[in-house]
Amino acid sequence: MLLFAFLANNSATADHYKRNTEIDIQHYTFKLTLNDSTDTILGETEIEIKFLSGGINKFYLDLAGLDSSSGKGMVVSQIKQDVKTLMFRQSNDQLEINLASTSVKDEIKSFTIKYSGIPAEGLIISKNKYGDRTFFGDNWPNRAHYWLPTIDHPYDKATCDFIVTAPAKYKVIANGSLKEESNLGNNLCLTHWKESVPIPTKVMVIGAAKFSVKYLQDSNCIPVESWVYPEDKEKGFYDFSLAKDIMTLFSNLIGDFPYEKLANVESKTIYGGMENASAIFYAEQEITGTRKSIVTIAHEIAHQWFGDAVTEADWDHIWLSEGFATYFQNIFIAYYFGNDSLLNAVRLERKQIIYYIMTNPNSAVVDTSITTLTDLLNINSYQKGGWVLRMLQHVLGDNIFWKGIRLYYKNYMNSNTLTKDFEATMEKVSGKNLEWFFNEWIYKPGLPYLSGEWEYDSKSKLLIVRIKQVQGVDNIIKMPLDLGLYFNKDKKAEIRKIKINASINEYKFSVKHRPSKVIIDPDLWLLMSSDFKEK
Ligand SMILES: [Zn+2]
């Protein structure tokens, strides 16, 4: 996801989500009826649940109940297990369901929940910029339960069907592949989309609006669709048409695209872009006909692999989504705009990280002290997470790094991970212990500050370089560092590789004559503040 600006007003709590360890959702079938006369939605959700323990006589789902002051919220009218009607209780955002008989371990049971109400959140029912009524799901981070009974946390992924009945003038988009579009008469249309691989609730979605749709495909024959308001047809089709090239680029680097299709959709999401699985939503402002949002599009498409297919099991590890998407948006920048643009992007990110760390000196990439989920959308998760991957690429070398990325995707696609799973994969492909690297960059706050100088001894023809780590003895890093030696203004730097691993480091090189200039890290492979000059 990419933001316009950081949000400040969500009251969601930390990842102290109480895991429902006794059940595992297998599949949701969300039947929804939308209408034009009220914002009330009618819902009927069939849920297949695997019971992980025997002897249970009730379980809980997340569903926002009626808030009497706003009149918004979902009111459940009936719950059935097969033909048996069940007792249930709604309190606040929880739905407690009593089973007809106690559970048997590993048995899968099917439940049907009928409900209705006006969603306070999660499904945005409003008007678009042309004054037309629209319906857009927007679940991140945990806003699915405002309109869908779910386990509203990324750890429990499930397959899902959306079967939506809506006024016939709307076209309906959702996750997965299109199974049915039927005119029901009475000006109503039924649309059925089926997602056949498990996804987290944060990226389950529907959109219903007047749309123009263009159908393309990438070089692997995955359907790539552009869904835009009819008024924005020309602009939007142009803006979204590069999506197929981005898909091909990432598929070749990472592995097969995880879903049945990819739709890029103009919408009312509150985010700049939102990486819903196989149906990415973009804010209306992003559709300009100038491709100004091409980097956002690349970011959201990268999330299909990382965030959607490989999903953090715990919100504290969100860099596995956002850091990866930021890294891959830079890969696209290099591919599309060239390497100088990539270096400009990472240079800007480094500045942002340095500034962020000045104001948040104790905050690490995995920061378990964050208690509001939207606070996870910070520079550490995005820019620093992306930089960590860039540094890991340099530490391991391109071949091993990409082998590791592909293996990580292959092993965990449609599943969940924590940072330790990524670390273990990279250790496996490299044969190296990387605990030091993840400690330095993911679990410890801050970044190194290198202060140094160089001098040339004309007698011995030696270049002497001294570098001090001044960020504090407890945080001495061990990293490779490139020195760029310039002997001629017009020529590229000669690179000399060194390792810094102590608080004071000194190196001597034999050189043919006095360099005109020496700089550290000319190609931006190390995240640091620095002050380096000639003695
Ligand atoms: Zn993102």
Coordinates of C-alpha atoms and ligand atoms in Angstrom, one line a residue:
M1 CA 0.0 0.0 0.0
L2 CA 1.1 3.5 -0.5
L3 CA -0.3 6.5 1.4
F4 CA -0.9 10.1 0.5
A5 CA 0.1 11.1 3.9
F6 CA 0.4 9.2 7.2
L7 CA -2.9 8.5 8.9
A8 CA -3.3 9.6 12.4
N9 CA -6.8 8.7 13.4
N10 CA -7.3 4.9 13.5
S11 CA -7.9 3.5 16.9
A12 CA -7.0 -0.1 15.9
T13 CA -4.9 -1.8 18.6
A14 CA -1.5 -3.4 18.5
D15 CA -0.9 -7.0 17.3
H16 CA -2.2 -8.3 20.6
Y17 CA -4.9 -9.9 18.5
K18 CA -6.2 -12.9 20.4
R19 CA -5.5 -15.8 18.1
N20 CA -8.3 -18.2 17.6
T21 CA -6.0 -21.3 17.9
E22 CA -8.9 -23.8 18.0
I23 CA -10.2 -23.1 14.6
D24 CA -8.8 -22.6 11.1
I25 CA -11.0 -20.9 8.4
Q26 CA -10.9 -22.9 5.2
H27 CA -13.3 -21.0 3.0
Y28 CA -15.7 -18.0 2.9
T29 CA -18.6 -17.6 0.5
F30 CA -19.7 -14.0 0.9
K31 CA -23.2 -13.4 -0.6
L32 CA -24.0 -9.7 -0.6
T33 CA -26.9 -7.6 -1.8
L34 CA -26.3 -3.9 -2.6
N35 CA -28.9 -1.4 -3.5
D36 CA -29.3 2.2 -4.4
S37 CA -32.1 3.3 -2.0
T38 CA -30.2 2.7 1.2
D39 CA -26.6 2.0 2.4
T40 CA -27.8 -1.1 4.2
I41 CA -26.2 -4.3 2.8
L42 CA -27.7 -7.7 3.1
G43 CA -25.2 -10.5 3.8
E44 CA -25.2 -14.2 3.9
T45 CA -21.8 -15.8 4.6
E46 CA -21.0 -19.5 4.4
I47 CA -17.9 -20.4 6.3
E48 CA -16.1 -23.7 6.3
I49 CA -14.1 -24.1 9.5
K50 CA -11.6 -26.8 10.4
F51 CA -11.6 -27.5 14.2
L52 CA -8.1 -27.9 15.4
S53 CA -9.2 -29.1 18.8
G54 CA -11.9 -31.5 19.9
G55 CA -14.5 -30.8 22.7
I56 CA -15.2 -27.2 21.8
N57 CA -18.7 -26.0 22.1
K58 CA -18.4 -22.4 20.9
F59 CA -16.1 -20.2 18.8
Y60 CA -15.7 -16.5 17.9
L61 CA -15.6 -14.5 14.8
D62 CA -14.9 -10.8 14.2
L63 CA -18.0 -8.8 13.2
A64 CA -18.7 -5.2 14.1
G65 CA -22.1 -5.1 15.9
L66 CA -24.7 -2.3 15.8
D67 CA -23.5 1.0 17.2
S68 CA -26.7 2.6 18.5
S69 CA -25.4 6.2 18.3
S70 CA -24.4 6.0 14.6
G71 CA -26.9 3.4 13.6
K72 CA -24.1 1.6 11.8
G73 CA -22.9 -2.0 12.2
M74 CA -24.0 -5.5 11.3
V75 CA -27.0 -7.2 13.0
V76 CA -27.0 -11.0 12.7
S77 CA -30.5 -12.5 12.3
Q78 CA -29.7 -16.2 11.9
I79 CA -26.8 -18.7 12.1
K80 CA -27.1 -22.3 10.9
Q81 CA -24.9 -25.3 11.0
D82 CA -26.2 -27.3 8.1
V83 CA -30.0 -27.3 8.8
K84 CA -29.6 -26.7 12.5
T85 CA -30.2 -23.2 13.9
L86 CA -27.6 -22.1 16.4
M87 CA -27.5 -19.9 19.4
F88 CA -25.3 -16.9 19.1
R89 CA -24.4 -13.6 20.8
Q90 CA -23.1 -10.3 19.4
S91 CA -21.1 -8.1 21.7
N92 CA -19.1 -5.1 20.4
D93 CA -17.0 -6.5 17.5
Q94 CA -17.4 -10.2 18.4
L95 CA -19.8 -12.8 17.3
E96 CA -19.9 -15.8 19.6
I97 CA -21.4 -18.9 18.0
N98 CA -22.5 -22.0 20.0
L99 CA -22.1 -25.3 18.2
A100 CA -24.9 -27.8 17.8
S101 CA -22.6 -30.5 19.1
T102 CA -19.0 -30.3 20.5
S103 CA -16.2 -30.3 18.0
V104 CA -14.2 -33.3 16.8
K105 CA -10.5 -32.6 16.1
D106 CA -9.7 -32.0 12.4
E107 CA -13.4 -32.1 11.4
I108 CA -14.6 -29.4 8.9
K109 CA -18.0 -27.8 9.6
S110 CA -20.0 -25.4 7.5
F111 CA -21.9 -22.4 9.0
T112 CA -24.2 -19.9 7.4
I113 CA -24.5 -16.4 8.9
K114 CA -27.3 -14.1 7.8
Y115 CA -26.9 -10.4 8.7
S116 CA -27.5 -6.9 7.5
G117 CA -26.6 -3.3 8.3
I118 CA -24.8 -0.2 7.2
P119 CA -21.0 -0.6 7.3
A120 CA -19.3 2.0 9.5
E121 CA -16.0 1.1 7.8
G122 CA -14.4 -1.4 5.4
L123 CA -17.0 -1.0 2.6
I124 CA -17.0 2.6 1.4
I125 CA -20.5 3.4 0.0
S126 CA -20.2 6.9 -1.4
K127 CA -20.1 9.0 -4.6
N128 CA -17.1 9.1 -6.9
K129 CA -15.6 12.3 -8.4
Y130 CA -18.2 12.3 -11.1
G131 CA -21.1 12.2 -8.6
D132 CA -21.9 8.5 -9.3
R133 CA -22.7 6.1 -6.5
T134 CA -20.0 3.5 -5.8
F135 CA -19.2 0.7 -3.4
F136 CA -15.6 -0.1 -2.6
G137 CA -14.1 -2.5 -0.1
D138 CA -11.1 -1.2 1.8
N139 CA -10.1 -3.6 4.5
W140 CA -6.6 -2.8 5.5
P141 CA -5.5 -3.4 8.2
N142 CA -8.4 -5.0 10.0
R143 CA -11.5 -3.3 8.6
A144 CA -13.0 -6.5 7.0
H145 CA -15.1 -7.2 10.1
Y146 CA -17.1 -4.0 9.6
W147 CA -18.9 -5.8 6.8
L148 CA -17.8 -9.4 6.7
P149 CA -17.8 -12.0 9.5
T150 CA -14.2 -13.2 9.5
I151 CA -11.1 -13.9 11.5
D152 CA -9.9 -10.4 10.7
H153 CA -6.1 -11.0 11.0
P154 CA -3.6 -11.9 8.3
Y155 CA -2.5 -15.1 10.0
D156 CA -5.7 -17.1 9.0
K157 CA -5.8 -17.0 5.2
A158 CA -8.7 -18.6 3.4
T159 CA -10.1 -19.0 -0.1
C160 CA -13.2 -17.0 -0.8
D161 CA -16.1 -16.5 -3.2
F162 CA -17.9 -13.2 -3.6
I163 CA -21.4 -13.5 -5.0
V164 CA -22.8 -10.0 -5.3
T165 CA -26.3 -8.9 -6.3
A166 CA -26.4 -5.3 -7.3
P167 CA -28.3 -2.9 -9.6
A168 CA -27.6 -3.9 -13.2
K169 CA -25.9 -0.6 -14.1
Y170 CA -22.9 -1.5 -11.9
K171 CA -20.1 -3.8 -12.9
V172 CA -18.7 -5.8 -10.0
I173 CA -15.0 -6.6 -9.4
A174 CA -13.6 -8.9 -6.7
N175 CA -10.7 -11.3 -6.0
G176 CA -10.0 -14.3 -8.3
S177 CA -11.7 -15.3 -11.5
L178 CA -15.1 -14.5 -12.8
K179 CA -17.5 -17.4 -12.6
E180 CA -20.9 -15.9 -13.4
E181 CA -22.6 -12.7 -14.5
S182 CA -26.4 -13.1 -14.7
N183 CA -29.1 -10.6 -15.3
L184 CA -31.7 -11.4 -12.6
G185 CA -34.4 -9.2 -14.0
N186 CA -35.9 -6.3 -12.0
N187 CA -32.8 -4.3 -13.0
L188 CA -30.6 -6.6 -10.8
C189 CA -27.4 -8.4 -11.8
L190 CA -25.6 -11.2 -10.0
T191 CA -21.8 -11.4 -10.2
H192 CA -19.7 -14.3 -8.9
W193 CA -15.9 -14.1 -8.4
K194 CA -14.0 -17.0 -7.0
E195 CA -10.5 -16.8 -5.3
S196 CA -9.1 -20.3 -5.3
V197 CA -5.9 -19.6 -3.4
P198 CA -5.9 -18.6 0.3
I199 CA -5.6 -14.9 1.0
P200 CA -5.7 -12.7 4.1
T201 CA -8.8 -10.7 4.9
K202 CA -6.9 -7.4 4.5
V203 CA -6.8 -8.0 0.7
M204 CA -10.3 -9.5 0.2
V205 CA -12.3 -7.0 -1.8
I206 CA -15.3 -6.1 -3.9
G207 CA -15.9 -2.9 -6.0
A208 CA -19.3 -2.0 -7.6
A209 CA -19.5 1.0 -9.9
K210 CA -20.1 2.1 -13.4
F211 CA -16.8 0.9 -15.1
S212 CA -15.1 0.7 -18.4
V213 CA -12.9 -2.4 -18.6
K214 CA -10.0 -3.2 -20.9
Y215 CA -8.6 -6.7 -21.1
L216 CA -4.9 -7.3 -21.7
Q217 CA -2.5 -10.1 -20.7
D218 CA 1.1 -10.3 -19.7
S219 CA 3.7 -12.5 -21.4
N220 CA 2.8 -15.5 -19.3
C221 CA -0.9 -15.2 -20.5
I222 CA -2.2 -14.0 -17.1
P223 CA -5.2 -11.7 -17.8
V224 CA -4.4 -8.1 -16.9
E225 CA -7.5 -5.9 -16.7
S226 CA -8.0 -2.1 -16.3
W227 CA -11.2 -1.1 -14.5
V228 CA -11.8 2.7 -14.6
Y229 CA -14.8 5.1 -14.5
P230 CA -16.2 5.5 -18.0
E231 CA -15.3 9.2 -17.9
D232 CA -11.6 8.3 -17.3
K233 CA -11.5 5.6 -19.9
E234 CA -8.7 7.1 -22.1
K235 CA -6.6 8.3 -19.2
G236 CA -7.0 5.2 -17.0
F237 CA -6.4 2.7 -19.8
Y238 CA -3.2 4.5 -20.7
D239 CA -2.0 4.8 -17.0
F240 CA -2.7 1.1 -16.3
S241 CA -1.4 -0.4 -19.6
L242 CA 2.1 -0.8 -18.3
A243 CA 0.9 -3.2 -15.6
K244 CA 1.4 -6.2 -17.9
D245 CA 5.1 -5.3 -18.4
I246 CA 5.5 -4.9 -14.6
M247 CA 3.9 -8.3 -14.1
T248 CA 6.3 -9.9 -16.6
L249 CA 9.3 -8.2 -14.9
F250 CA 8.4 -9.4 -11.4
S251 CA 7.3 -12.9 -12.6
N252 CA 10.7 -13.4 -14.2
L253 CA 12.5 -12.2 -11.1
I254 CA 10.4 -13.9 -8.3
G255 CA 8.3 -16.7 -9.7
D256 CA 4.8 -17.3 -11.1
F257 CA 2.2 -14.7 -10.4
P258 CA 0.0 -16.2 -7.6
Y259 CA -3.5 -15.3 -8.8
E260 CA -5.9 -16.0 -11.7
K261 CA -5.9 -12.4 -13.0
L262 CA -4.7 -9.0 -12.1
A263 CA -7.2 -6.1 -12.3
N264 CA -6.0 -2.5 -11.6
V265 CA -9.1 -0.6 -10.4
E266 CA -9.9 3.1 -10.0
S267 CA -11.7 3.4 -6.7
K268 CA -12.4 5.3 -3.5
T269 CA -9.8 3.6 -1.3
I270 CA -8.5 5.9 1.4
Y271 CA -5.0 4.9 0.5
G272 CA -3.1 6.0 -2.6
G273 CA -3.0 2.4 -3.7
M274 CA -4.2 -0.8 -2.0
E275 CA -2.8 -4.2 -2.9
N276 CA -6.0 -6.2 -2.8
A277 CA -5.2 -9.7 -4.1
S278 CA -5.7 -9.8 -7.9
A279 CA -7.8 -6.6 -7.8
I280 CA -5.6 -3.6 -6.8
F281 CA -7.5 -0.4 -5.9
Y282 CA -6.1 3.0 -6.6
A283 CA -7.4 6.4 -5.4
E284 CA -9.2 8.5 -8.1
Q285 CA -6.4 11.1 -7.9
E286 CA -3.9 8.5 -9.2
I287 CA -5.7 8.4 -12.6
T288 CA -4.2 11.3 -14.6
G289 CA -3.4 10.0 -18.1
T290 CA 0.2 10.9 -17.5
R291 CA 1.5 7.7 -15.9
K292 CA 2.6 9.8 -12.9
S293 CA 1.6 6.9 -10.6
I294 CA 3.6 4.2 -12.4
V295 CA 5.8 3.7 -9.4
T296 CA 2.7 3.2 -7.1
I297 CA 1.4 0.7 -9.6
A298 CA 4.7 -1.2 -9.5
H299 CA 4.6 -1.1 -5.7
E300 CA 1.1 -2.5 -5.5
I301 CA 1.8 -5.2 -8.1
A302 CA 4.9 -6.3 -6.1
H303 CA 2.6 -6.8 -3.1
Q304 CA 0.8 -9.5 -5.0
W305 CA 3.9 -11.7 -4.4
F306 CA 4.9 -10.1 -1.0
G307 CA 2.1 -9.2 1.3
D308 CA -0.7 -11.0 -0.5
A309 CA 0.8 -14.4 -1.5
V310 CA 3.6 -14.4 1.2
T311 CA 2.0 -12.7 4.2
E312 CA 3.3 -11.6 7.5
A313 CA 1.9 -13.8 10.3
D314 CA 2.1 -11.0 12.8
W315 CA 1.7 -7.3 12.2
D316 CA 5.0 -6.5 13.8
H317 CA 6.7 -8.1 10.8
I318 CA 5.0 -5.8 8.2
W319 CA 8.3 -5.0 6.6
L320 CA 7.9 -8.4 4.9
S321 CA 5.1 -6.7 2.9
E322 CA 6.1 -3.0 2.8
G323 CA 9.9 -3.3 2.7
F324 CA 9.6 -5.9 -0.1
A325 CA 7.2 -3.7 -2.1
T326 CA 9.5 -0.7 -1.7
Y327 CA 12.5 -2.7 -2.8
F328 CA 10.7 -4.0 -5.8
Q329 CA 9.3 -0.6 -6.8
N330 CA 13.0 0.4 -7.0
I331 CA 13.7 -2.7 -9.2
F332 CA 11.0 -1.3 -11.5
I333 CA 12.5 2.2 -11.4
A334 CA 15.9 0.7 -12.5
Y335 CA 14.2 -1.3 -15.3
Y336 CA 12.1 1.5 -16.6
F337 CA 13.9 4.8 -15.8
G338 CA 17.5 3.5 -15.5
N339 CA 20.1 3.1 -12.8
D340 CA 20.6 6.8 -12.1
S341 CA 17.0 7.0 -11.2
L342 CA 17.3 4.0 -8.9
L343 CA 20.3 5.7 -7.1
N344 CA 18.3 8.9 -6.8
A345 CA 15.4 6.9 -5.2
V346 CA 17.6 5.1 -2.7
R347 CA 19.5 8.3 -1.9
L348 CA 16.2 10.0 -1.1
E349 CA 15.1 7.0 1.0
R350 CA 18.3 7.1 2.9
K351 CA 17.7 10.8 3.7
Q352 CA 14.2 10.0 4.9
I353 CA 15.5 7.1 7.1
I354 CA 18.2 9.3 8.6
Y355 CA 15.6 12.0 9.5
Y356 CA 13.2 9.4 10.8
I357 CA 15.8 7.8 13.0
M358 CA 16.8 11.2 14.4
T359 CA 13.3 11.6 15.7
N360 CA 12.7 7.9 16.5
P361 CA 16.1 6.7 17.8
N362 CA 14.8 3.7 19.6
S363 CA 12.5 2.3 16.9
A364 CA 13.7 -0.9 15.0
V365 CA 12.2 -2.3 11.8
V366 CA 10.5 -5.0 13.9
D367 CA 9.1 -2.8 16.6
T368 CA 6.9 -4.6 19.1
S369 CA 6.2 -1.4 21.0
I370 CA 3.8 -0.1 18.3
T371 CA 0.3 -0.3 19.6
T372 CA -1.7 1.3 16.7
L373 CA -1.7 -0.7 13.5
T374 CA -1.6 2.4 11.2
D375 CA 1.6 3.5 13.0
L376 CA 3.2 0.5 11.3
L377 CA 3.0 2.5 8.1
N378 CA 6.3 4.3 8.8
I379 CA 9.7 4.8 7.3
N380 CA 11.2 1.8 9.1
S381 CA 8.6 -0.6 7.5
Y382 CA 8.9 0.9 4.0
Q383 CA 12.2 2.7 3.3
K384 CA 14.4 1.0 5.8
G385 CA 12.9 -2.4 5.0
G386 CA 13.6 -1.9 1.3
W387 CA 17.1 -0.7 2.2
V388 CA 17.7 -3.9 4.2
L389 CA 17.0 -6.0 1.1
R390 CA 19.3 -3.8 -0.9
M391 CA 22.1 -4.3 1.6
L392 CA 21.4 -8.0 1.8
Q393 CA 21.8 -8.2 -2.0
H394 CA 25.2 -6.6 -1.7
V395 CA 26.3 -8.8 1.2
L396 CA 25.3 -12.1 -0.6
G397 CA 25.9 -11.1 -4.2
D398 CA 23.2 -11.0 -6.9
N399 CA 23.1 -14.7 -7.7
I400 CA 22.6 -16.0 -4.2
F401 CA 20.3 -13.1 -3.2
W402 CA 17.9 -13.8 -6.1
K403 CA 18.1 -17.5 -5.6
G404 CA 17.0 -16.8 -2.0
I405 CA 14.1 -14.5 -3.0
R406 CA 12.8 -17.1 -5.4
L407 CA 13.1 -19.9 -2.8
Y408 CA 11.4 -17.8 -0.1
Y409 CA 8.5 -17.1 -2.5
K410 CA 8.2 -20.7 -3.6
N411 CA 8.3 -22.1 0.0
Y412 CA 5.8 -19.6 1.5
M413 CA 3.5 -18.6 -1.3
N414 CA -0.2 -18.6 -0.1
S415 CA 1.1 -19.0 3.5
N416 CA 2.5 -16.8 6.3
T417 CA 5.9 -16.0 7.5
L418 CA 7.9 -14.2 10.1
T419 CA 11.3 -12.5 9.7
K420 CA 13.0 -15.7 10.9
D421 CA 11.6 -17.7 8.0
F422 CA 13.1 -15.2 5.5
E423 CA 16.4 -15.3 7.4
A424 CA 16.5 -19.1 7.4
T425 CA 15.9 -19.2 3.7
M426 CA 18.7 -16.8 2.9
E427 CA 21.0 -18.7 5.3
K428 CA 20.1 -21.9 3.5
V429 CA 20.9 -20.6 0.0
S430 CA 24.0 -18.8 1.1
G431 CA 25.4 -21.3 3.5
K432 CA 26.1 -18.3 5.8
N433 CA 24.9 -17.5 9.3
L434 CA 23.1 -14.2 8.9
E435 CA 22.0 -13.7 12.5
W436 CA 24.4 -10.7 12.7
F437 CA 22.9 -9.0 9.7
F438 CA 19.2 -9.3 10.8
N439 CA 20.2 -8.2 14.3
E440 CA 22.0 -5.2 13.0
W441 CA 19.3 -4.0 10.6
I442 CA 16.0 -5.5 11.6
Y443 CA 16.0 -5.9 15.4
K444 CA 18.3 -3.1 16.5
P445 CA 17.2 0.5 16.1
G446 CA 19.3 3.3 14.5
L447 CA 22.0 3.2 11.9
P448 CA 25.7 3.6 11.8
Y449 CA 27.5 7.0 11.7
L450 CA 30.8 6.7 9.9
S451 CA 33.4 9.5 10.3
G452 CA 36.6 9.1 8.4
E453 CA 39.4 10.6 6.4
W454 CA 41.9 9.6 3.7
E455 CA 45.4 10.6 2.9
Y456 CA 48.0 9.8 0.3
D457 CA 51.6 9.0 1.2
S458 CA 53.6 9.9 -2.0
K459 CA 56.7 8.1 -0.8
S460 CA 55.2 4.7 -0.2
K461 CA 52.4 5.3 -2.8
L462 CA 49.9 4.2 -0.2
L463 CA 46.4 5.4 0.2
I464 CA 45.5 5.4 3.9
V465 CA 41.9 5.4 4.9
R466 CA 40.6 5.6 8.5
I467 CA 37.0 5.1 9.4
K468 CA 35.5 5.4 12.9
Q469 CA 32.0 4.2 13.8
V470 CA 30.8 6.8 16.2
Q471 CA 27.2 5.6 16.8
G472 CA 28.2 4.0 20.1
V473 CA 30.1 0.9 21.2
D474 CA 27.0 -1.3 21.6
N475 CA 26.0 -0.8 18.0
I476 CA 29.3 -1.5 16.1
I477 CA 28.3 -3.0 12.7
K478 CA 30.1 -5.5 10.5
M479 CA 29.4 -4.7 6.9
P480 CA 31.2 -4.6 3.5
L481 CA 31.9 -1.1 2.4
D482 CA 33.0 0.2 -1.1
L483 CA 35.5 2.9 -1.5
G484 CA 35.4 4.9 -4.7
L485 CA 38.8 6.1 -5.9
Y486 CA 38.8 8.8 -8.6
F487 CA 42.0 9.3 -10.6
N488 CA 40.6 11.2 -13.4
K489 CA 37.6 13.5 -13.2
D490 CA 35.9 12.0 -16.3
K491 CA 36.4 8.4 -15.4
K492 CA 34.3 6.2 -13.2
A493 CA 35.5 5.5 -9.7
E494 CA 37.7 2.5 -9.1
I495 CA 36.1 0.4 -6.4
R496 CA 38.1 -1.0 -3.5
K497 CA 36.2 -3.3 -1.2
I498 CA 36.8 -3.1 2.6
K499 CA 35.0 -4.5 5.6
I500 CA 34.2 -2.4 8.6
N501 CA 33.9 -4.4 11.8
A502 CA 35.5 -2.3 14.6
S503 CA 34.9 1.1 16.1
I504 CA 38.2 2.3 14.5
N505 CA 39.2 0.8 11.2
E506 CA 42.4 1.6 9.1
Y507 CA 43.2 0.4 5.6
K508 CA 46.2 0.9 3.3
F509 CA 46.2 0.4 -0.4
S510 CA 48.9 0.6 -2.9
V511 CA 47.8 3.0 -5.7
K512 CA 49.5 4.2 -8.9
H513 CA 49.3 7.9 -7.9
R514 CA 47.4 10.3 -5.8
P515 CA 43.6 10.1 -6.3
S516 CA 41.8 13.3 -7.0
K517 CA 39.0 12.3 -4.8
V518 CA 38.0 9.3 -2.5
I519 CA 34.5 8.7 -1.4
I520 CA 32.9 6.0 0.6
D521 CA 30.0 3.9 -0.7
P522 CA 29.7 5.6 -4.2
D523 CA 26.9 3.1 -5.3
L524 CA 24.8 3.4 -2.1
W525 CA 25.0 -0.1 -0.7
L526 CA 25.2 0.9 3.0
L527 CA 22.6 2.6 5.1
M528 CA 24.5 5.2 7.2
S529 CA 25.2 8.8 8.0
S530 CA 28.7 9.7 7.1
D531 CA 31.3 12.4 7.2
F532 CA 34.4 11.5 5.1
K533 CA 37.0 13.8 3.8
E534 CA 40.7 14.2 2.9
K535 CA 42.9 14.7 5.9
Ligands
ZN1 ZN 2.7 -1.1 0.2

